[in-house]
Coordinates of C-alpha atoms in Angstrom, one line a residue:
X884 CA 19.4 -12.8 -16.6
X885 CA 21.4 -9.8 -17.8
X886 CA 20.4 -7.6 -20.8
X887 CA 23.1 -5.6 -22.6
X888 CA 22.1 -2.7 -24.9
X889 CA 23.8 0.1 -26.8
X890 CA 21.7 3.1 -25.9
X891 CA 20.8 5.9 -28.3
X892 CA 19.0 8.0 -25.7
X893 CA 19.1 8.4 -21.9
X894 CA 15.4 8.1 -21.4
X895 CA 12.3 6.8 -23.4
X896 CA 8.9 8.1 -22.6
X897 CA 6.4 5.3 -23.4
X898 CA 2.8 6.3 -24.2
X899 CA 0.1 3.6 -24.5
X900 CA -2.5 4.9 -26.9
X901 CA -6.1 3.9 -27.3
X902 CA -8.6 6.4 -28.8
X903 CA -6.8 9.4 -27.2
X904 CA -7.3 11.9 -30.0
X905 CA -8.8 14.4 -27.6
X906 CA -5.6 14.8 -25.6
X907 CA -2.7 13.9 -27.9
X908 CA -2.1 17.4 -29.2
X909 CA -1.6 18.9 -25.8
X910 CA 0.3 15.9 -24.4
X911 CA 2.8 15.6 -27.3
X912 CA 3.3 19.4 -27.4
X913 CA 4.1 19.3 -23.7
X914 CA 6.7 16.6 -24.1
X915 CA 8.3 18.1 -27.2
X916 CA 8.8 21.4 -25.3
X917 CA 11.2 19.8 -22.8
X918 CA 14.6 21.6 -22.7
X919 CA 16.3 18.3 -22.1
X920 CA 17.0 16.7 -25.5
X921 CA 18.4 13.2 -24.8
X922 CA 15.1 11.4 -24.9
X923 CA 12.7 9.7 -27.3
X924 CA 8.9 9.4 -27.2
X925 CA 7.4 6.0 -28.1
X926 CA 3.7 6.0 -28.8
X927 CA 2.3 2.5 -28.9
X928 CA -1.1 2.4 -30.5
X929 CA -3.4 -0.4 -29.3
X930 CA -5.7 -0.5 -32.4
X931 CA -7.3 2.9 -32.0
X932 CA -10.4 3.5 -34.0
X933 CA -10.2 7.3 -33.8
X934 CA -7.7 9.9 -35.2
X935 CA -5.0 9.1 -32.7
X936 CA -2.5 7.6 -35.3
X937 CA -3.0 10.5 -37.7
X938 CA -2.2 13.0 -34.9
X939 CA 0.9 11.2 -33.9
X940 CA 2.1 11.0 -37.5
X941 CA 1.6 14.7 -38.0
X942 CA 4.0 15.3 -35.0
X943 CA 6.5 12.9 -36.4
X944 CA 7.1 15.1 -39.4
X945 CA 9.1 17.6 -37.2
X946 CA 10.1 15.4 -34.3
X947 CA 12.8 12.8 -35.2
X948 CA 12.7 11.5 -31.6
X949 CA 9.0 10.5 -31.8
X950 CA 8.3 6.9 -32.7
X951 CA 5.0 5.2 -33.5
X952 CA 4.5 1.5 -32.9
X953 CA 1.1 -0.1 -33.8
X954 CA -0.1 -3.3 -32.2
X955 CA -1.4 -5.9 -34.6
X956 CA -4.3 -6.6 -32.3
X957 CA -5.8 -5.0 -29.2
X958 CA -3.6 -6.2 -26.3
X959 CA -4.6 -4.1 -23.3
X960 CA -2.6 -1.6 -21.3
X961 CA -0.1 -4.0 -19.8
X962 CA 1.1 -5.5 -23.0
X963 CA 1.0 -2.2 -24.8
X964 CA 3.2 -0.5 -22.2
X965 CA 5.7 -3.4 -22.4
X966 CA 5.9 -3.4 -26.2
X967 CA 7.1 0.2 -25.8
X968 CA 9.7 -0.9 -23.3
X969 CA 10.9 -3.6 -25.7
X970 CA 11.3 -1.0 -28.5
X971 CA 13.1 1.6 -26.3
X972 CA 16.6 2.7 -27.3
X973 CA 17.5 4.1 -23.9
X974 CA 18.8 3.3 -20.4
X975 CA 15.7 4.5 -18.6
X976 CA 12.0 4.1 -19.1
X977 CA 9.2 6.5 -18.1
X978 CA 5.6 5.5 -18.6
X979 CA 3.4 8.5 -19.6
X980 CA -0.4 8.4 -20.2
X981 CA -1.7 10.2 -23.2
X982 CA -3.8 12.6 -21.2
X983 CA -1.0 13.6 -18.8
X984 CA 1.6 16.3 -18.9
X985 CA 4.8 17.6 -17.4
X986 CA 4.4 20.6 -15.1
X987 CA 7.1 22.6 -16.9
X988 CA 9.5 22.4 -19.9
X989 CA 12.5 21.8 -17.5
X990 CA 11.3 18.6 -15.7
X991 CA 13.6 16.2 -17.5
X992 CA 16.5 18.7 -17.2
X993 CA 15.8 19.0 -13.5
X994 CA 15.9 15.2 -13.1
X995 CA 18.9 14.7 -15.3
X996 CA 21.4 14.5 -12.4
X997 CA 19.4 11.6 -11.0
X998 CA 19.1 10.0 -14.5
X999 CA 22.9 10.0 -14.7
X1000 CA 23.4 8.5 -11.2
X1001 CA 22.7 4.9 -12.2
X1002 CA 19.9 4.3 -9.8
X1003 CA 17.2 1.7 -10.7
X1004 CA 14.0 3.7 -9.7
X1005 CA 13.7 7.5 -9.6
X1006 CA 10.5 8.5 -8.0
X1007 CA 9.2 12.1 -8.0
X1008 CA 5.9 13.8 -7.1
X1009 CA 2.6 14.2 -8.9
X1010 CA -0.3 16.6 -9.1
X1011 CA -3.6 14.8 -9.4
X1012 CA -6.4 16.2 -11.6
X1013 CA -9.9 14.9 -12.2
X1014 CA -11.4 16.0 -15.6
X1015 CA -8.6 18.6 -15.9
X1016 CA -9.3 20.1 -12.4
X1017 CA -6.8 19.8 -9.6
X1018 CA -7.8 17.7 -6.5
X1019 CA -6.4 17.9 -3.0
X1020 CA -4.4 14.9 -2.0
X1021 CA -4.9 14.4 1.7
X1022 CA -2.9 12.4 4.2
X1023 CA -4.9 9.2 4.9
X1024 CA -5.4 7.9 8.4
X1025 CA -5.1 4.3 7.2
X1026 CA -2.0 3.5 5.2
X1027 CA -3.7 1.7 2.4
X1028 CA -3.6 1.8 -1.4
X1029 CA -5.9 4.7 -2.2
X1030 CA -5.8 7.8 -4.4
X1031 CA -6.3 9.8 -1.2
X1032 CA -3.0 8.4 0.2
X1033 CA -0.5 11.2 0.3
X1034 CA 2.3 8.7 -0.4
X1035 CA 1.0 8.1 -3.8
X1036 CA 1.4 11.7 -4.8
X1037 CA 4.6 12.6 -3.0
X1038 CA 7.4 10.1 -2.2
X1039 CA 8.2 9.8 1.5
X1040 CA 11.5 8.0 1.2
X1041 CA 14.6 9.6 -0.3
X1042 CA 16.8 6.6 -0.7
X1043 CA 16.5 2.8 -0.4
X1044 CA 18.4 -0.2 -1.6
X1045 CA 18.1 -4.0 -1.9
X1046 CA 15.2 -5.8 -0.2
X1047 CA 14.2 -2.7 1.6
X1048 CA 12.7 -1.3 -1.6
X1049 CA 10.1 -4.1 -1.9
X1050 CA 9.3 -3.9 1.8
X1051 CA 8.6 -0.2 1.3
X1052 CA 6.3 -1.1 -1.6
X1053 CA 4.4 -3.6 0.4
X1054 CA 3.8 -1.1 3.2
X1055 CA 2.6 1.5 0.7
X1056 CA 5.6 3.8 1.3
X1057 CA 6.3 3.5 -2.4
X1058 CA 3.3 3.9 -4.6
X1059 CA 2.2 1.1 -7.0
X1060 CA 1.7 3.6 -9.9
X1061 CA 4.1 3.6 -12.8
X1062 CA 3.5 7.4 -13.2
X1063 CA 6.1 9.8 -11.8
X1064 CA 8.8 7.2 -11.9
X1065 CA 11.9 6.7 -14.1
X1066 CA 12.9 3.1 -14.2
X1067 CA 16.1 1.3 -15.4
X1068 CA 15.2 -0.6 -18.6
X1069 CA 17.1 -3.7 -17.5
X1070 CA 15.0 -3.9 -14.3
X1071 CA 11.8 -3.3 -16.2
X1072 CA 12.6 -6.0 -18.7
X1073 CA 13.5 -8.5 -16.0
X1074 CA 10.3 -7.7 -14.1
X1075 CA 8.1 -7.8 -17.2
X1076 CA 9.6 -11.1 -18.3
X1077 CA 7.9 -12.8 -15.4
X1078 CA 4.5 -11.2 -16.4
X1079 CA 4.2 -12.4 -20.0
X1080 CA 0.9 -14.2 -19.4
X1081 CA -0.9 -11.0 -18.6
X1082 CA -2.8 -10.4 -21.8
X1083 CA -5.6 -7.9 -22.3
X1084 CA -5.1 -6.6 -18.8
X1085 CA -6.5 -3.1 -18.3
X1086 CA -7.0 -2.9 -14.5
X1087 CA -4.3 -2.9 -11.9
X1088 CA -1.5 -3.3 -14.5
X1089 CA 0.5 -0.7 -12.6
X1090 CA 0.4 -2.9 -9.5
X1091 CA 1.6 -6.0 -11.4
X1092 CA 4.7 -4.4 -12.9
X1093 CA 5.6 -2.4 -9.9
X1094 CA 5.4 -5.4 -7.6
X1095 CA 8.0 -7.1 -9.8
X1096 CA 10.1 -4.0 -10.4
X1097 CA 10.5 -3.2 -6.7
X1098 CA 11.4 -6.8 -6.1
X1099 CA 14.2 -6.8 -8.6
X1100 CA 15.4 -3.2 -8.2
X1101 CA 18.6 -2.7 -6.1
X1102 CA 18.4 1.1 -5.7
X1103 CA 15.7 3.7 -5.2
X1104 CA 15.8 7.5 -5.2
X1105 CA 12.8 9.4 -4.0
X1106 CA 12.5 13.2 -4.7
X1107 CA 9.9 14.5 -2.3
X1108 CA 8.1 17.8 -3.1
X1109 CA 9.3 17.9 -6.7
X1110 CA 6.0 17.9 -8.5
X1111 CA 6.9 17.3 -12.1
X1112 CA 4.0 15.2 -13.4
X1113 CA 0.3 15.9 -13.9
X1114 CA -1.8 12.8 -13.6
X1115 CA -5.2 13.5 -15.2
X1116 CA -8.0 11.1 -14.2
X1117 CA -10.9 11.2 -16.6
X1118 CA -14.4 10.0 -15.6
X1119 CA -14.5 7.8 -18.7
X1120 CA -11.0 6.3 -18.0
X1121 CA -10.4 2.7 -16.9
X1122 CA -9.6 3.9 -13.4
X1123 CA -12.2 6.7 -13.3
X1124 CA -15.2 4.7 -14.2
X1125 CA -15.8 3.2 -10.8
X1126 CA -19.0 1.4 -11.4
X1127 CA -18.4 -0.1 -14.8
X1128 CA -16.9 -3.4 -15.9
X1129 CA -16.5 -4.8 -12.4
X1130 CA -16.3 -8.4 -13.7
X1131 CA -13.3 -7.3 -15.8
X1132 CA -11.7 -5.7 -12.7
X1133 CA -12.1 -9.1 -10.9
X1134 CA -10.8 -11.1 -13.8
X1135 CA -7.7 -8.9 -14.2
X1136 CA -6.8 -8.8 -10.5
X1137 CA -7.1 -12.6 -10.3
X1138 CA -4.8 -13.0 -13.2
X1139 CA -2.3 -10.6 -11.7
X1140 CA -2.3 -12.3 -8.3
X1141 CA -1.7 -15.7 -9.9
X1142 CA 1.2 -14.3 -12.0
X1143 CA 2.8 -12.8 -8.8
X1144 CA 2.3 -16.2 -7.1
X1145 CA 4.2 -17.8 -10.0
X1146 CA 6.9 -15.2 -9.8
X1147 CA 7.5 -15.5 -6.1
X1148 CA 7.5 -19.3 -6.2
X1149 CA 10.1 -19.1 -8.9
X1150 CA 12.2 -17.0 -6.6
X1151 CA 11.7 -19.6 -3.8
X1152 CA 9.6 -17.2 -1.9
X1153 CA 6.4 -19.3 -1.2
X1154 CA 5.4 -17.1 1.8
X1155 CA 4.9 -13.5 0.8
X1156 CA 2.3 -10.7 1.0
X1157 CA 0.7 -8.4 -1.4
X1158 CA -0.1 -5.1 0.3
X1159 CA -1.3 -7.1 3.4
X1160 CA -3.2 -9.6 1.2
X1161 CA -1.8 -13.1 1.7
X1162 CA -1.9 -15.1 -1.5
X1163 CA -3.3 -18.4 -0.2
X1164 CA -6.3 -16.6 1.2
X1165 CA -6.6 -14.4 -2.0
X1166 CA -7.5 -17.2 -4.3
X1167 CA -9.9 -18.9 -1.9
X1168 CA -11.7 -16.0 -0.3
X1169 CA -10.7 -12.7 -1.8
X1170 CA -11.9 -13.3 -5.3
X1171 CA -15.0 -15.2 -4.1
X1172 CA -15.9 -12.2 -2.0
X1173 CA -15.3 -9.7 -4.8
X1174 CA -17.3 -11.7 -7.3
X1175 CA -20.3 -11.8 -5.0
X1176 CA -21.1 -8.2 -5.8
X1177 CA -23.0 -7.1 -8.8
X1178 CA -21.7 -4.7 -11.5
X1179 CA -22.8 -1.6 -9.7
X1180 CA -21.2 -2.3 -6.3
X1181 CA -17.5 -1.6 -6.8
X1182 CA -17.4 0.7 -3.8
X1183 CA -18.4 -2.3 -1.7
X1184 CA -15.5 -4.3 -3.2
X1185 CA -13.1 -1.6 -2.1
X1186 CA -14.5 -1.7 1.4
X1187 CA -15.1 -5.4 2.0
X1188 CA -11.8 -7.2 1.4
X1189 CA -10.6 -10.3 3.1
X1190 CA -7.3 -9.1 4.4
X1191 CA -4.6 -11.1 6.2
X1192 CA -2.8 -8.4 8.0
X1193 CA 0.9 -8.4 9.0
X1194 CA 1.8 -8.6 12.7
X1195 CA 2.2 -4.9 12.9
X1196 CA 0.9 -2.9 15.9
X1197 CA -0.1 0.1 13.7
X1198 CA -2.3 -2.0 11.5
X1199 CA -3.7 -4.0 14.5
X1200 CA -4.8 -0.8 16.3
X1201 CA -6.1 0.9 13.2
X1202 CA -8.2 -2.0 12.1
X1203 CA -9.5 -2.4 15.7
X1204 CA -10.4 1.3 15.9
X1205 CA -12.3 1.0 12.5
X1206 CA -13.8 -2.4 12.8
X1207 CA -13.6 -3.6 16.4
X1208 CA -11.4 -6.6 15.6
X1209 CA -7.8 -7.5 16.0
X1210 CA -6.7 -9.3 12.8
X1211 CA -3.8 -11.8 13.0
X1212 CA -1.9 -14.4 11.0
X1213 CA -3.8 -17.1 12.9
X1214 CA -7.3 -15.6 12.6
X1215 CA -8.0 -13.9 9.3
X1216 CA -11.3 -12.0 9.3
X1217 CA -13.4 -10.1 6.9
X1218 CA -12.6 -6.4 7.4
X1219 CA -15.6 -4.2 6.6
X1220 CA -14.6 -0.6 6.4
X1221 CA -17.3 2.1 7.1
X1222 CA -19.1 3.5 4.1
X1223 CA -17.6 7.0 4.7
X1224 CA -14.1 5.6 5.1

């Protein structure tokens, strides 16, 4: 499927909004101070009950490139982001959370040469903050999906193309976050078209769309050590609230895994992996294991996951060092990581 558009801008910044009145003034001010001018800001409000819409409208009076879209019902983060992509009048999409900021007014100017290079994914570096305070992103011994994994904050690959892109994603060499990435709208729409059943998803929505985007993308440009994005994790955010709403976390991830399963079978790829989690085991064991924990035990969920590891010597040895077992395709086992891991 090919989408053809007449673009009014080069890039659209899409902000999903739900009760973000506390941060919107700073975030919108940061975006509107960019020296690069060929962009629009699309705020998609997901039925906020606070003053978010009023704040956005006040900025619109002096910012013709600022657009407000209001969902008719609460749809969750995934659908809200995608509604912004559908409305975008640009060649490229950048997802931007309402409590995040650029590091300087020249970020989009600095990235403009890559925006003009016709690459499908442009990936630059991030600073991580927790409650507006910077945190140290450390290199992780075990190459897993974790906020402590350095690969999430700073891309390690400068260029990739074709199927290599998705392989890098599977091995965590390309982060599954949408933040810090500029993505071709055609690729985003193609990927999102296979994820239309994901309604009211608030957990792991980044993983769902990036799995499909990296599958369909044909070119990737990483820009290591260019820290242009400040990702601010709040304690009361969906990601930050570790112990809350565990059942929703399980439900959302189950829906995402099933949607990816449908996507890959439609592509005649019945045998595939999702960050070392093999799908056939996922539905039977993974979700059962996760749901066995109560609402206050999400740390245990993170550390007790039924993994079906690829035949990779690095993973074999690492898991053996940590757990005393050698996982394989023929003998999947419960991997219990130490509490301090």
